[in-house]
Amino acid sequence: MAKNTHTEQLDAGGVRPNRRRFVASATTLLVFSIVPRIANANSIVAVRTWPADEYTRVTLELDRELTSEHFTLDNPHRMVIDLNGITINSTLQDLVSKIRPNDPYISNVRVGQFKPDVVRLVLDLKQPIAPQVFTLKPIGEYKYRLVIDLYPRVARDPLLALQNADDSDPLASVLEQLAQSQPSVPVPTVTGQAAPPVVAATPPPAALPQVAPTAANRPILIALDPGHGGEDPGAIGPNGTREKDVVLQIAQRLKRLIDAQPNMRAYLTRDKDFFVPLGVRVQKARRVKADLFISIHADAWIKPSARGSSVYALSQTGATSTAASWLAKKENDADLVGGINIGTHNKQVAQVLLDLSTAAQINDSVRMGTGILSEIGKINRLHKRQVERAGFAVLKAPDIPSILIETAFISNPTEEQLLRSGSHQDKLARAMLSGIQDYFKSGAALAQHG
């Protein structure tokens, strides 16, 4: 069978006879070279793929909602998706060319007209998966979407990923000890996934007694959260600059600066262009036992004249301004735009968003935010000269001081150009680092770190 052809005679991905309810015959799928036009048929208007280590997402955007069925097969690993009420068009055929060689989960995709009104997709897989398939209603610039998420069958543990990244670091052994003292925090999973293996520390040599992590010997860990990603581009500037891109670049610059400091490390909630639900961002920070959580964004407004940087903390009550309340709602809508299958995510992850942070945690957040805002004010105009507060879902880690930084207004042509500049991104990252360092010069800050 020819590989990577757009419309081909499919073998149903090797469908076994007991799967005949999905196939036209036990041996082949018939592809119709001439397919009759179906009254009121759906039409695929866009296809997108978002490969990442954590999971790969495939999105089909349509002018109408459709129904689908799917199943998986082993030896070799495949996933079959039947799309009802559509016929093949050039947009759907483009899905074949969108599969990237470095995709951790998909090696190839085959597309065929299984029945006059059913298109079959066969995804050839690189590893066992726990698939999630769901639909999304129109929102923002998007029409109806069918989302196919391919998660690994064994969930990835953020703490294990952090340790593996630091294998060559002199502080790796301290991180390993941290894993042993880590409280039982659930790792985000979806239906069909197995829990990750328990992180096991290598016993220390008998002559070197194990020392529990303390403020004096374990690295300060900063969770950096680049906003948006994947299906959710965030705000878009007048020249097409996407918020999700520039905030990831700023976070990566800040991570390099933090990692270069003695006894300080950074962890990214996303390191590539993929979507992370708000609750999972919080859960990741808690899993690695971060000392601070900093969510990085770029603001936007209907008038291009708005400009300046702002810092926000969580409010247990009302927002400190109408603008703060509006911004919190906009940021909290990220799950709707990015696309989350609410019914299948670990209920314990969703519960994080319901936890109320303590007054002490919010006070620490405001104090940290005030310092960072002061430093950013040295290199950029401030939109708000004090830390604003509102009900941001991504700041609801009850045990981690957390702030959200709006670096600039991407809707302002001048500030959009600055956000695209590597030198300005570096200035923003250095200002944030200075604010973080000032915060940890306080004994009160180190008390909760220990």
PDB file of C-alpha atoms in Angstrom, residues 9-210:
ATOM      1  CA  GLN A   9      -7.463   2.184  -0.598  1.00  0.00           C
ATOM      2  CA  LEU A  10      -7.220   1.677   3.155  1.00  0.00           C
ATOM      3  CA  ASP A  11      -7.071  -1.619   4.987  1.00  0.00           C
ATOM      4  CA  ALA A  12      -8.776  -0.050   8.023  1.00  0.00           C
ATOM      5  CA  GLY A  13      -5.398  -0.007   9.679  1.00  0.00           C
ATOM      6  CA  GLY A  14      -5.423  -3.787   9.892  1.00  0.00           C
ATOM      7  CA  VAL A  15      -8.909  -3.987  11.366  1.00  0.00           C
ATOM      8  CA  ARG A  16      -9.644  -7.478  12.640  1.00  0.00           C
ATOM      9  CA  PRO A  17     -12.841  -9.326  11.612  1.00  0.00           C
ATOM     10  CA  ASN A  18     -14.474  -8.638  14.986  1.00  0.00           C
ATOM     11  CA  ARG A  19     -14.408  -4.946  14.176  1.00  0.00           C
ATOM     12  CA  ARG A  20     -16.672  -5.350  11.135  1.00  0.00           C
ATOM     13  CA  ARG A  21     -19.170  -2.812  12.364  1.00  0.00           C
ATOM     14  CA  PHE A  22     -16.651  -0.185  11.310  1.00  0.00           C
ATOM     15  CA  VAL A  23     -15.726  -1.602   7.883  1.00  0.00           C
ATOM     16  CA  ALA A  24     -17.362  -2.324   4.566  1.00  0.00           C
ATOM     17  CA  SER A  25     -15.778  -5.764   4.345  1.00  0.00           C
ATOM     18  CA  ALA A  26     -13.383  -7.884   6.345  1.00  0.00           C
ATOM     19  CA  THR A  27     -10.477  -7.185   4.025  1.00  0.00           C
ATOM     20  CA  THR A  28     -10.651  -3.771   2.410  1.00  0.00           C
ATOM     21  CA  LEU A  29     -12.108  -0.325   2.623  1.00  0.00           C
ATOM     22  CA  LEU A  30     -13.585   0.873  -0.627  1.00  0.00           C
ATOM     23  CA  VAL A  31     -12.540   4.348  -1.686  1.00  0.00           C
ATOM     24  CA  PHE A  32     -14.993   6.085  -3.983  1.00  0.00           C
ATOM     25  CA  SER A  33     -13.216   7.949  -6.753  1.00  0.00           C
ATOM     26  CA  ILE A  34     -16.439   9.790  -7.480  1.00  0.00           C
ATOM     27  CA  VAL A  35     -18.443  10.552  -4.350  1.00  0.00           C
ATOM     28  CA  PRO A  36     -22.000  11.809  -4.732  1.00  0.00           C
ATOM     29  CA  ARG A  37     -22.672  15.212  -3.230  1.00  0.00           C
ATOM     30  CA  ILE A  38     -24.422  14.869   0.131  1.00  0.00           C
ATOM     31  CA  ALA A  39     -27.180  17.303   0.956  1.00  0.00           C
ATOM     32  CA  ASN A  40     -26.207  19.596   3.840  1.00  0.00           C
ATOM     33  CA  ALA A  41     -22.834  17.852   4.192  1.00  0.00           C
ATOM     34  CA  ASN A  42     -20.222  19.152   6.610  1.00  0.00           C
ATOM     35  CA  SER A  43     -17.126  20.773   5.190  1.00  0.00           C
ATOM     36  CA  ILE A  44     -13.632  20.726   6.736  1.00  0.00           C
ATOM     37  CA  VAL A  45     -12.358  24.317   6.692  1.00  0.00           C
ATOM     38  CA  ALA A  46      -9.013  23.854   8.509  1.00  0.00           C
ATOM     39  CA  VAL A  47      -6.773  21.152   9.960  1.00  0.00           C
ATOM     40  CA  ARG A  48      -4.049  21.741  12.549  1.00  0.00           C
ATOM     41  CA  THR A  49      -1.598  19.595  14.534  1.00  0.00           C
ATOM     42  CA  TRP A  50       0.150  20.477  17.809  1.00  0.00           C
ATOM     43  CA  PRO A  51       2.844  17.879  18.634  1.00  0.00           C
ATOM     44  CA  ALA A  52       4.437  17.965  22.088  1.00  0.00           C
ATOM     45  CA  ASP A  53       6.041  15.531  24.505  1.00  0.00           C
ATOM     46  CA  GLU A  54       3.045  15.705  26.830  1.00  0.00           C
ATOM     47  CA  TYR A  55       0.495  14.958  24.113  1.00  0.00           C
ATOM     48  CA  THR A  56      -0.238  15.594  20.451  1.00  0.00           C
ATOM     49  CA  ARG A  57      -3.421  17.366  19.426  1.00  0.00           C
ATOM     50  CA  VAL A  58      -5.065  17.134  15.995  1.00  0.00           C
ATOM     51  CA  THR A  59      -7.853  19.624  15.318  1.00  0.00           C
ATOM     52  CA  LEU A  60     -10.374  19.546  12.497  1.00  0.00           C
ATOM     53  CA  GLU A  61     -12.368  22.745  12.093  1.00  0.00           C
ATOM     54  CA  LEU A  62     -15.762  22.521  10.387  1.00  0.00           C
ATOM     55  CA  ASP A  63     -18.633  24.731   9.400  1.00  0.00           C
ATOM     56  CA  ARG A  64     -21.026  22.405  11.267  1.00  0.00           C
ATOM     57  CA  GLU A  65     -20.828  20.013  14.187  1.00  0.00           C
ATOM     58  CA  LEU A  66     -20.193  16.393  13.229  1.00  0.00           C
ATOM     59  CA  THR A  67     -20.270  12.990  14.892  1.00  0.00           C
ATOM     60  CA  SER A  68     -17.448  10.487  14.880  1.00  0.00           C
ATOM     61  CA  GLU A  69     -16.438   7.052  16.120  1.00  0.00           C
ATOM     62  CA  HIS A  70     -12.957   5.851  16.938  1.00  0.00           C
ATOM     63  CA  PHE A  71     -11.016   2.847  18.173  1.00  0.00           C
ATOM     64  CA  THR A  72      -7.391   1.840  18.642  1.00  0.00           C
ATOM     65  CA  LEU A  73      -5.417  -1.194  17.466  1.00  0.00           C
ATOM     66  CA  ASP A  74      -2.127  -2.758  18.584  1.00  0.00           C
ATOM     67  CA  ASN A  75       0.695  -4.565  16.761  1.00  0.00           C
ATOM     68  CA  PRO A  76       1.291  -2.076  15.261  1.00  0.00           C
ATOM     69  CA  HIS A  77      -0.293   0.750  17.209  1.00  0.00           C
ATOM     70  CA  ARG A  78      -2.954   2.629  15.225  1.00  0.00           C
ATOM     71  CA  MET A  79      -5.990   4.794  15.830  1.00  0.00           C
ATOM     72  CA  VAL A  80      -8.969   4.785  13.489  1.00  0.00           C
ATOM     73  CA  ILE A  81     -11.433   7.703  13.384  1.00  0.00           C
ATOM     74  CA  ASP A  82     -14.573   7.649  11.271  1.00  0.00           C
ATOM     75  CA  LEU A  83     -15.974  11.099  10.452  1.00  0.00           C
ATOM     76  CA  ASN A  84     -19.677  11.001   9.675  1.00  0.00           C
ATOM     77  CA  GLY A  85     -21.478  13.198   7.167  1.00  0.00           C
ATOM     78  CA  ILE A  86     -18.478  14.488   5.210  1.00  0.00           C
ATOM     79  CA  THR A  87     -16.544  13.825   2.037  1.00  0.00           C
ATOM     80  CA  ILE A  88     -12.865  14.318   1.382  1.00  0.00           C
ATOM     81  CA  ASN A  89     -11.732  17.768   0.323  1.00  0.00           C
ATOM     82  CA  SER A  90      -8.313  19.297  -0.270  1.00  0.00           C
ATOM     83  CA  THR A  91      -8.192  20.781   3.239  1.00  0.00           C
ATOM     84  CA  LEU A  92      -8.632  17.382   4.866  1.00  0.00           C
ATOM     85  CA  GLN A  93      -6.063  15.870   2.514  1.00  0.00           C
ATOM     86  CA  ASP A  94      -3.568  18.471   3.787  1.00  0.00           C
ATOM     87  CA  LEU A  95      -3.576  16.704   7.159  1.00  0.00           C
ATOM     88  CA  VAL A  96      -1.144  14.162   5.716  1.00  0.00           C
ATOM     89  CA  SER A  97       1.509  16.808   5.091  1.00  0.00           C
ATOM     90  CA  LYS A  98       1.057  18.386   8.524  1.00  0.00           C
ATOM     91  CA  ILE A  99       2.437  15.371  10.429  1.00  0.00           C
ATOM     92  CA  ARG A 100       5.964  16.295  11.501  1.00  0.00           C
ATOM     93  CA  PRO A 101       8.844  13.806  11.682  1.00  0.00           C
ATOM     94  CA  ASN A 102       9.520  14.746  15.326  1.00  0.00           C
ATOM     95  CA  ASP A 103       5.930  14.151  16.454  1.00  0.00           C
ATOM     96  CA  PRO A 104       6.268  11.883  19.541  1.00  0.00           C
ATOM     97  CA  TYR A 105       3.016  10.041  18.827  1.00  0.00           C
ATOM     98  CA  ILE A 106       2.072  10.033  15.106  1.00  0.00           C
ATOM     99  CA  SER A 107       4.297   8.564  12.405  1.00  0.00           C
ATOM    100  CA  ASN A 108       1.851   8.799   9.509  1.00  0.00           C
ATOM    101  CA  VAL A 109      -1.798   9.475   8.682  1.00  0.00           C
ATOM    102  CA  ARG A 110      -3.956   7.916   5.966  1.00  0.00           C
ATOM    103  CA  VAL A 111      -7.208   9.418   4.699  1.00  0.00           C
ATOM    104  CA  GLY A 112      -9.876   7.592   2.709  1.00  0.00           C
ATOM    105  CA  GLN A 113     -13.546   7.829   1.741  1.00  0.00           C
ATOM    106  CA  PHE A 114     -14.829   4.788   3.630  1.00  0.00           C
ATOM    107  CA  LYS A 115     -18.495   5.275   2.644  1.00  0.00           C
ATOM    108  CA  PRO A 116     -20.253   7.948   0.568  1.00  0.00           C
ATOM    109  CA  ASP A 117     -20.792   9.974   3.754  1.00  0.00           C
ATOM    110  CA  VAL A 118     -17.978   8.673   5.985  1.00  0.00           C
ATOM    111  CA  VAL A 119     -14.292   9.609   5.854  1.00  0.00           C
ATOM    112  CA  ARG A 120     -11.866   7.352   7.688  1.00  0.00           C
ATOM    113  CA  LEU A 121      -8.617   8.571   9.214  1.00  0.00           C
ATOM    114  CA  VAL A 122      -5.987   6.018  10.220  1.00  0.00           C
ATOM    115  CA  LEU A 123      -3.220   7.365  12.466  1.00  0.00           C
ATOM    116  CA  ASP A 124      -0.105   5.196  12.530  1.00  0.00           C
ATOM    117  CA  LEU A 125       1.324   5.618  16.024  1.00  0.00           C
ATOM    118  CA  LYS A 126       4.797   5.522  17.530  1.00  0.00           C
ATOM    119  CA  GLN A 127       3.651   4.371  20.977  1.00  0.00           C
ATOM    120  CA  PRO A 128       0.553   3.236  22.911  1.00  0.00           C
ATOM    121  CA  ILE A 129      -1.875   6.078  23.555  1.00  0.00           C
ATOM    122  CA  ALA A 130      -4.860   7.077  25.677  1.00  0.00           C
ATOM    123  CA  PRO A 131      -6.977   8.964  23.112  1.00  0.00           C
ATOM    124  CA  GLN A 132      -9.488  11.692  23.866  1.00  0.00           C
ATOM    125  CA  VAL A 133     -11.886  12.780  21.120  1.00  0.00           C
ATOM    126  CA  PHE A 134     -14.377  15.582  21.717  1.00  0.00           C
ATOM    127  CA  THR A 135     -16.105  18.491  19.995  1.00  0.00           C
ATOM    128  CA  LEU A 136     -16.034  22.210  20.747  1.00  0.00           C
ATOM    129  CA  LYS A 137     -18.678  24.803  19.987  1.00  0.00           C
ATOM    130  CA  PRO A 138     -17.766  27.942  18.010  1.00  0.00           C
ATOM    131  CA  ILE A 139     -15.857  30.547  20.017  1.00  0.00           C
ATOM    132  CA  GLY A 140     -13.818  33.577  18.991  1.00  0.00           C
ATOM    133  CA  GLU A 141     -12.453  33.085  15.480  1.00  0.00           C
ATOM    134  CA  TYR A 142     -13.127  29.345  15.503  1.00  0.00           C
ATOM    135  CA  LYS A 143     -16.085  27.448  14.054  1.00  0.00           C
ATOM    136  CA  TYR A 144     -16.983  23.936  15.250  1.00  0.00           C
ATOM    137  CA  ARG A 145     -13.948  21.841  16.150  1.00  0.00           C
ATOM    138  CA  LEU A 146     -13.336  18.134  16.455  1.00  0.00           C
ATOM    139  CA  VAL A 147     -10.349  17.604  18.748  1.00  0.00           C
ATOM    140  CA  ILE A 148      -8.261  14.421  18.778  1.00  0.00           C
ATOM    141  CA  ASP A 149      -5.831  14.346  21.718  1.00  0.00           C
ATOM    142  CA  LEU A 150      -3.227  11.576  21.859  1.00  0.00           C
ATOM    143  CA  TYR A 151      -1.900  11.199  25.404  1.00  0.00           C
ATOM    144  CA  PRO A 152       0.722   8.622  26.379  1.00  0.00           C
ATOM    145  CA  ARG A 153      -0.799   5.558  27.994  1.00  0.00           C
ATOM    146  CA  VAL A 154       1.374   6.208  31.070  1.00  0.00           C
ATOM    147  CA  ALA A 155       1.057   9.802  32.326  1.00  0.00           C
ATOM    148  CA  ARG A 156       4.151  12.003  32.327  1.00  0.00           C
ATOM    149  CA  ASP A 157       5.243  13.261  35.732  1.00  0.00           C
ATOM    150  CA  PRO A 158       6.425  16.919  35.735  1.00  0.00           C
ATOM    151  CA  LEU A 159       8.739  16.197  38.664  1.00  0.00           C
ATOM    152  CA  LEU A 160      10.426  13.339  36.826  1.00  0.00           C
ATOM    153  CA  ALA A 161      10.861  15.541  33.757  1.00  0.00           C
ATOM    154  CA  LEU A 162      12.459  18.226  35.909  1.00  0.00           C
ATOM    155  CA  GLN A 163      14.868  15.719  37.452  1.00  0.00           C
ATOM    156  CA  ASN A 164      15.824  14.272  34.082  1.00  0.00           C
ATOM    157  CA  ALA A 165      16.577  17.765  32.783  1.00  0.00           C
ATOM    158  CA  ASP A 166      18.925  18.315  35.718  1.00  0.00           C
ATOM    159  CA  ASP A 167      20.800  14.986  35.544  1.00  0.00           C
ATOM    160  CA  SER A 168      24.126  16.729  34.880  1.00  0.00           C
ATOM    161  CA  ASP A 169      23.494  19.476  37.410  1.00  0.00           C
ATOM    162  CA  PRO A 170      25.312  19.448  40.773  1.00  0.00           C
ATOM    163  CA  LEU A 171      21.943  20.061  42.418  1.00  0.00           C
ATOM    164  CA  ALA A 172      20.390  16.962  40.844  1.00  0.00           C
ATOM    165  CA  SER A 173      20.873  14.942  44.027  1.00  0.00           C
ATOM    166  CA  VAL A 174      19.053  17.605  46.017  1.00  0.00           C
ATOM    167  CA  LEU A 175      16.152  17.451  43.576  1.00  0.00           C
ATOM    168  CA  GLU A 176      16.126  13.689  44.007  1.00  0.00           C
ATOM    169  CA  GLN A 177      15.835  14.096  47.778  1.00  0.00           C
ATOM    170  CA  LEU A 178      13.046  16.587  47.203  1.00  0.00           C
ATOM    171  CA  ALA A 179      11.154  13.913  45.297  1.00  0.00           C
ATOM    172  CA  GLN A 180      11.234  11.670  48.338  1.00  0.00           C
ATOM    173  CA  SER A 181       9.818  14.350  50.628  1.00  0.00           C
ATOM    174  CA  GLN A 182       7.195  15.376  48.075  1.00  0.00           C
ATOM    175  CA  PRO A 183       3.621  15.222  49.358  1.00  0.00           C
ATOM    176  CA  SER A 184       1.149  13.097  47.444  1.00  0.00           C
ATOM    177  CA  VAL A 185       0.052  15.497  44.688  1.00  0.00           C
ATOM    178  CA  PRO A 186      -1.897  13.858  41.840  1.00  0.00           C
ATOM    179  CA  VAL A 187      -0.412  14.056  38.364  1.00  0.00           C
ATOM    180  CA  PRO A 188      -2.879  15.305  35.739  1.00  0.00           C
ATOM    181  CA  THR A 189      -4.260  12.344  33.802  1.00  0.00           C
ATOM    182  CA  VAL A 190      -7.102  11.600  31.417  1.00  0.00           C
ATOM    183  CA  THR A 191      -9.336   8.573  31.102  1.00  0.00           C
ATOM    184  CA  GLY A 192      -7.354   5.563  29.896  1.00  0.00           C
ATOM    185  CA  GLN A 193      -4.013   6.657  31.340  1.00  0.00           C
ATOM    186  CA  ALA A 194      -2.057   4.832  33.997  1.00  0.00           C
ATOM    187  CA  ALA A 195      -0.425   6.745  36.838  1.00  0.00           C
ATOM    188  CA  PRO A 196       3.291   7.417  36.380  1.00  0.00           C
ATOM    189  CA  PRO A 197       5.746   5.266  38.312  1.00  0.00           C
ATOM    190  CA  VAL A 198       6.782   6.476  41.743  1.00  0.00           C
ATOM    191  CA  VAL A 199      10.024   8.439  41.618  1.00  0.00           C
ATOM    192  CA  ALA A 200      12.598   6.393  43.478  1.00  0.00           C
ATOM    193  CA  ALA A 201      15.744   7.968  44.858  1.00  0.00           C
ATOM    194  CA  THR A 202      19.086   6.210  44.705  1.00  0.00           C
ATOM    195  CA  PRO A 203      20.136   5.411  48.289  1.00  0.00           C
ATOM    196  CA  PRO A 204      23.095   7.578  49.317  1.00  0.00           C
ATOM    197  CA  PRO A 205      26.408   5.929  50.217  1.00  0.00           C
ATOM    198  CA  ALA A 206      26.564   4.692  53.807  1.00  0.00           C
ATOM    199  CA  ALA A 207      29.296   7.193  54.679  1.00  0.00           C
ATOM    200  CA  LEU A 208      27.133  10.108  53.540  1.00  0.00           C
ATOM    201  CA  PRO A 209      23.920  10.334  55.583  1.00  0.00           C
ATOM    202  CA  GLN A 210      20.918  11.665  53.673  1.00  0.00           C
TER     203      GLN A 210
END
